[in-house]
Coordinates of C-alpha atoms and ligand atoms in Angstrom, one line a residue:
M1 CA -17.0 -5.7 30.5
A2 CA -16.4 -5.9 26.7
K3 CA -13.0 -4.7 25.6
K4 CA -13.1 -1.4 23.7
V5 CA -11.7 -2.1 20.2
Q6 CA -10.3 0.8 18.2
P7 CA -8.2 -1.1 15.6
I8 CA -5.8 0.4 13.2
G9 CA -7.4 0.2 9.8
V10 CA -5.4 -1.0 6.8
F11 CA -6.9 -0.5 3.4
D12 CA -6.1 -1.7 0.0
S13 CA -7.9 -2.1 -3.4
G14 CA -7.5 -5.9 -2.9
Y15 CA -5.0 -8.4 -1.5
G16 CA -1.8 -6.4 -2.0
G17 CA -2.1 -4.5 1.3
L18 CA -1.8 -7.7 3.1
T19 CA 2.0 -7.7 2.2
V20 CA 2.1 -4.4 4.1
L21 CA -0.1 -5.6 7.0
R22 CA 2.0 -8.7 7.6
E23 CA 5.1 -6.5 8.2
I24 CA 3.2 -4.1 10.4
V25 CA 1.8 -6.9 12.5
W26 CA 5.3 -8.5 12.8
K27 CA 6.7 -5.1 14.0
L28 CA 3.7 -4.0 16.1
P29 CA 1.9 -7.2 17.2
Q30 CA 0.2 -5.7 20.3
Y31 CA -2.2 -3.5 18.3
D32 CA -5.7 -4.5 17.0
Y33 CA -6.0 -4.3 13.2
V34 CA -8.9 -4.4 10.7
Y35 CA -8.0 -5.0 7.0
L36 CA -10.3 -3.9 4.3
G37 CA -9.7 -5.1 0.7
D38 CA -12.0 -3.6 -1.9
N39 CA -11.7 -6.7 -4.1
A40 CA -15.1 -6.2 -5.8
R41 CA -13.8 -3.0 -7.4
T42 CA -10.1 -3.8 -7.9
P43 CA -8.0 -2.8 -9.8
Y44 CA -7.7 0.8 -8.9
G45 CA -4.6 1.4 -10.9
T46 CA -6.4 1.9 -14.2
R47 CA -9.3 4.1 -12.8
S48 CA -9.7 7.8 -12.8
F49 CA -8.7 10.1 -10.0
D50 CA -12.4 10.7 -9.0
T51 CA -13.3 7.0 -9.0
V52 CA -10.3 6.1 -6.8
Y53 CA -11.0 9.0 -4.5
H54 CA -14.7 8.0 -4.0
Y55 CA -14.0 4.3 -3.6
T56 CA -11.2 5.0 -1.1
L57 CA -13.3 7.5 0.9
E58 CA -16.2 5.1 1.2
C59 CA -13.8 2.4 2.6
V60 CA -12.1 4.8 5.0
Q61 CA -15.5 6.0 6.3
H62 CA -16.5 2.4 6.8
L63 CA -13.3 1.7 8.8
F64 CA -14.0 4.8 10.9
S65 CA -17.5 3.4 11.6
R66 CA -15.8 0.3 13.0
G67 CA -13.9 2.4 15.5
C68 CA -10.6 3.0 13.7
R69 CA -9.0 6.3 14.8
L70 CA -6.0 5.7 12.4
V71 CA -6.3 4.3 8.9
I72 CA -3.3 3.4 6.7
L73 CA -3.9 3.5 2.9
A74 CA -1.7 0.5 2.1
C75 CA -2.3 1.1 -1.6
N76 CA 0.0 3.3 -3.6
T77 CA -2.8 4.2 -6.1
A78 CA -5.1 5.3 -3.3
S79 CA -2.3 7.1 -1.6
A80 CA -1.5 9.0 -4.9
K81 CA -5.1 9.8 -5.8
A82 CA -7.2 10.0 -2.7
L83 CA -5.0 10.7 0.4
R84 CA -4.6 14.5 0.0
N85 CA -8.3 15.1 -0.6
I86 CA -9.3 12.9 2.3
Q87 CA -6.9 14.6 4.7
Q88 CA -7.6 18.1 3.6
L89 CA -11.3 18.1 2.6
D90 CA -13.0 15.2 4.3
L91 CA -11.5 14.7 7.7
P92 CA -12.3 18.3 8.8
T93 CA -15.9 18.0 7.6
L94 CA -17.0 14.5 8.8
A95 CA -20.3 14.3 10.7
P96 CA -19.7 15.6 14.3
G97 CA -20.3 12.1 15.7
L98 CA -17.4 10.8 13.7
D99 CA -15.0 13.3 15.2
G100 CA -13.1 13.7 11.9
P101 CA -10.4 16.2 13.1
S102 CA -9.1 13.7 15.7
R103 CA -8.8 10.8 13.1
R104 CA -5.8 10.2 11.0
V105 CA -5.3 8.7 7.5
L106 CA -1.8 8.0 6.4
G107 CA -0.4 6.8 3.0
V108 CA 2.5 4.8 1.8
I109 CA 4.2 7.2 -0.6
R110 CA 5.6 9.7 1.9
P111 CA 7.3 7.2 4.2
T112 CA 8.9 5.5 1.2
T113 CA 10.2 8.7 -0.4
E114 CA 11.7 9.7 3.0
V115 CA 14.2 6.8 2.8
I116 CA 14.6 5.7 -0.8
G117 CA 17.6 7.9 -1.5
K118 CA 19.6 6.0 1.2
Y119 CA 19.6 2.8 -0.9
S120 CA 21.1 4.2 -4.1
K121 CA 24.8 4.6 -4.8
T122 CA 24.5 5.7 -8.4
G123 CA 21.8 8.3 -7.6
S124 CA 19.4 6.8 -10.1
V125 CA 16.3 4.9 -8.9
G126 CA 13.4 3.2 -10.8
I127 CA 9.8 3.3 -9.7
L128 CA 7.6 0.3 -10.8
A129 CA 3.9 1.1 -10.2
T130 CA 0.4 1.1 -11.6
R131 CA -0.4 3.6 -14.4
G132 CA -2.4 5.6 -11.9
T133 CA 0.5 6.0 -9.6
V134 CA 2.9 6.8 -12.4
T135 CA 0.8 9.4 -14.0
S136 CA 0.0 11.1 -10.7
E137 CA 3.8 11.9 -10.5
S138 CA 3.5 11.6 -6.7
Y139 CA 6.8 9.7 -6.3
V140 CA 8.7 12.2 -8.5
V141 CA 7.3 15.2 -6.6
E142 CA 7.8 13.7 -3.1
I143 CA 11.3 12.3 -3.8
E144 CA 12.3 15.8 -5.0
K145 CA 11.5 17.1 -1.5
F146 CA 13.8 14.6 0.4
F147 CA 16.5 13.7 -2.2
P148 CA 16.6 16.5 -4.8
E149 CA 19.7 15.1 -6.3
L150 CA 18.2 11.7 -7.0
A151 CA 17.3 10.9 -10.7
V152 CA 13.9 9.2 -10.7
Y153 CA 12.7 7.0 -13.6
Q154 CA 9.2 5.5 -13.7
E155 CA 7.6 2.5 -15.5
A156 CA 3.9 1.7 -15.4
C157 CA 3.3 -2.1 -15.3
P158 CA -0.5 -2.5 -16.0
M159 CA -0.3 -6.3 -16.4
W160 CA 1.3 -7.0 -13.1
V161 CA -1.7 -6.6 -10.8
P162 CA -4.0 -8.8 -12.9
L163 CA -1.2 -11.5 -13.0
V164 CA -1.0 -11.4 -9.3
E165 CA -4.7 -11.1 -8.6
N166 CA -5.3 -14.1 -10.9
G167 CA -2.7 -16.3 -9.2
E168 CA -0.4 -16.2 -12.2
Y169 CA 2.6 -14.5 -10.5
A170 CA 4.8 -17.7 -10.7
S171 CA 3.8 -18.7 -14.2
S172 CA 6.0 -18.6 -17.3
G173 CA 3.5 -16.2 -18.8
A174 CA 4.5 -13.7 -16.0
D175 CA 8.1 -13.8 -17.1
Y176 CA 7.3 -12.1 -20.4
F177 CA 5.5 -9.1 -18.7
V178 CA 8.1 -8.8 -16.0
R179 CA 11.0 -8.7 -18.4
Q180 CA 9.2 -6.3 -20.7
H181 CA 8.8 -3.6 -18.0
I182 CA 12.2 -4.1 -16.4
N183 CA 13.8 -3.8 -19.8
R184 CA 11.8 -0.6 -20.6
L185 CA 12.8 0.9 -17.3
M186 CA 16.5 0.0 -17.8
D187 CA 16.4 1.4 -21.3
Q188 CA 15.5 4.8 -19.7
C189 CA 18.8 4.7 -17.7
A190 CA 21.3 1.9 -17.3
E191 CA 22.6 3.5 -14.1
I192 CA 19.6 2.6 -12.1
D193 CA 20.7 0.6 -9.1
T194 CA 17.5 0.6 -6.9
L195 CA 14.1 -0.6 -7.9
L196 CA 11.1 0.4 -5.8
L197 CA 8.1 -2.0 -6.0
A198 CA 5.6 0.9 -5.6
C199 CA 2.6 -1.3 -5.7
T200 CA 1.6 -3.6 -2.9
H201 CA 1.0 -6.5 -5.3
Y202 CA 4.4 -6.6 -6.7
P203 CA 6.3 -8.3 -3.9
L204 CA 4.7 -11.5 -5.2
L205 CA 6.7 -11.0 -8.4
I206 CA 10.0 -10.3 -6.6
D207 CA 11.7 -13.5 -7.7
K208 CA 11.0 -12.8 -11.4
I209 CA 11.9 -9.2 -11.0
R210 CA 15.2 -10.2 -9.5
Q211 CA 15.9 -12.6 -12.4
A212 CA 15.0 -9.9 -15.0
A213 CA 16.9 -7.1 -13.4
P214 CA 20.7 -6.6 -13.8
P215 CA 22.8 -8.3 -11.1
N216 CA 23.3 -6.5 -7.8
M217 CA 20.1 -4.4 -8.2
T218 CA 18.6 -3.4 -4.8
I219 CA 14.9 -4.3 -4.9
L220 CA 12.8 -2.6 -2.3
S221 CA 9.4 -3.8 -1.1
Q222 CA 7.5 -1.3 1.0
G223 CA 6.2 -3.4 3.8
H224 CA 9.1 -3.0 6.2
I225 CA 9.4 0.7 5.4
I226 CA 5.8 1.3 6.2
A227 CA 6.0 -0.8 9.4
D228 CA 9.1 1.2 10.6
S229 CA 7.4 4.5 9.7
L230 CA 4.2 3.6 11.6
A231 CA 6.2 2.6 14.7
D232 CA 8.0 5.9 14.6
Y233 CA 4.7 7.8 14.0
L234 CA 3.0 6.2 17.0
E235 CA 6.0 7.0 19.2
R236 CA 5.9 10.6 18.1
H237 CA 2.1 10.9 18.5
P238 CA 1.3 9.4 21.9
E239 CA -2.2 11.0 21.7
I240 CA -3.0 8.8 18.6
D241 CA -1.2 5.8 20.1
A242 CA -3.4 6.1 23.2
Q243 CA -6.5 5.8 20.9
C244 CA -5.4 2.6 19.3
S245 CA -6.5 -0.5 21.3
K246 CA -3.9 -3.2 22.0
H247 CA -5.4 -6.7 22.4
G248 CA -3.6 -8.3 19.4
Q249 CA -6.9 -8.8 17.5
R250 CA -7.1 -9.0 13.7
A251 CA -10.2 -8.8 11.5
F252 CA -10.3 -9.1 7.7
L253 CA -13.0 -7.7 5.4
T254 CA -13.5 -7.9 1.7
T255 CA -16.1 -6.3 -0.6
D256 CA -16.1 -9.5 -2.7
S257 CA -16.5 -13.2 -1.8
A258 CA -15.0 -14.1 1.6
E259 CA -14.3 -17.6 0.5
D260 CA -12.3 -16.4 -2.5
F261 CA -10.5 -13.9 -0.3
D262 CA -9.5 -16.6 2.3
R263 CA -8.3 -18.9 -0.4
Q264 CA -6.0 -16.3 -2.1
A265 CA -5.0 -14.2 0.9
T266 CA -2.5 -16.7 2.5
V267 CA 0.2 -16.1 -0.1
F268 CA 0.0 -12.4 0.5
Y269 CA -0.3 -12.5 4.3
G270 CA 1.8 -15.6 5.0
E271 CA -0.7 -17.4 7.1
P272 CA -4.3 -18.5 6.8
I273 CA -7.0 -15.9 7.6
Q274 CA -10.8 -15.8 7.9
S275 CA -12.5 -12.8 6.4
A276 CA -16.0 -11.5 6.4
H277 CA -17.9 -10.1 3.4
L278 CA -18.7 -6.3 3.5
A279 CA -21.4 -5.0 1.3
L280 CA -20.7 -1.3 0.5
Ligands
DGL301 N1 -2.2 -2.4 -4.7 C1 -2.4 -1.2 -5.4 C2 -1.2 -0.3 -5.3 O1 -0.4 -0.4 -4.3 C3 -2.7 -1.3 -6.8 C4 -3.6 -2.4 -7.2 C5 -4.8 -2.0 -8.1 O2 -4.5 -1.6 -9.3 O3 -5.9 -2.0 -7.6 O4 -1.0 0.6 -6.1

């Protein structure tokens, strides 16, 4: 009899979410996963609230149609602009066959804000993110709930995603844009001792960010935070865990060219992958 596959869906606007998926897979290898990168419509960071919401919803619905009971929005911009609407408006009203109320969609902002305060000694943290995430103020609002004493400074880095998506993250041209934004952030407050890479693409720039930042800066990527949080979630929700199949399977989908995706994805995921094209 064929194995019933109900993978955990992991969504991102492009390649960036693979930096999150690799940590999740490392922590929880037994589950089945399907990754969907909306490469044909990336970047999301410069798009309106409505556009990001509709693109994200379309991708989430597709992941549901492939059997996912749980979908992680491994994209800060989608988490900031689409998650709440999907959770509150869409899940309760999905077609009866899709059984919306029993499905779950989780984002990356809440798990990150639950722990960020533990890393700072000075009480000042810097958030590096897309313009969409920064203007949504989601990090400022969520951090206030968990660490009200923490001073939060934000810097939008609109050039960083194109640099990464175009394979220029190690180039000397990238140095200029990395320094520019780190300097602007540090000009807001010299006491910042913790930088959050609040965009899934930015871990590829981490060496340059480390060089540009003052010494002894703590630089946080989200992958391990999301992986720990998902493990904890599945433990606390055995009814969801029971609906996630565990055969160790991985599938990768892209809305753009599968050949291009496979060529680029290795640096994000850490190992070669084979994707399939998805026409939305
Ligand atoms: N990876 C997305 C994030 O975490 C942003 C990339 C984009 O602009 O599409 O915010």
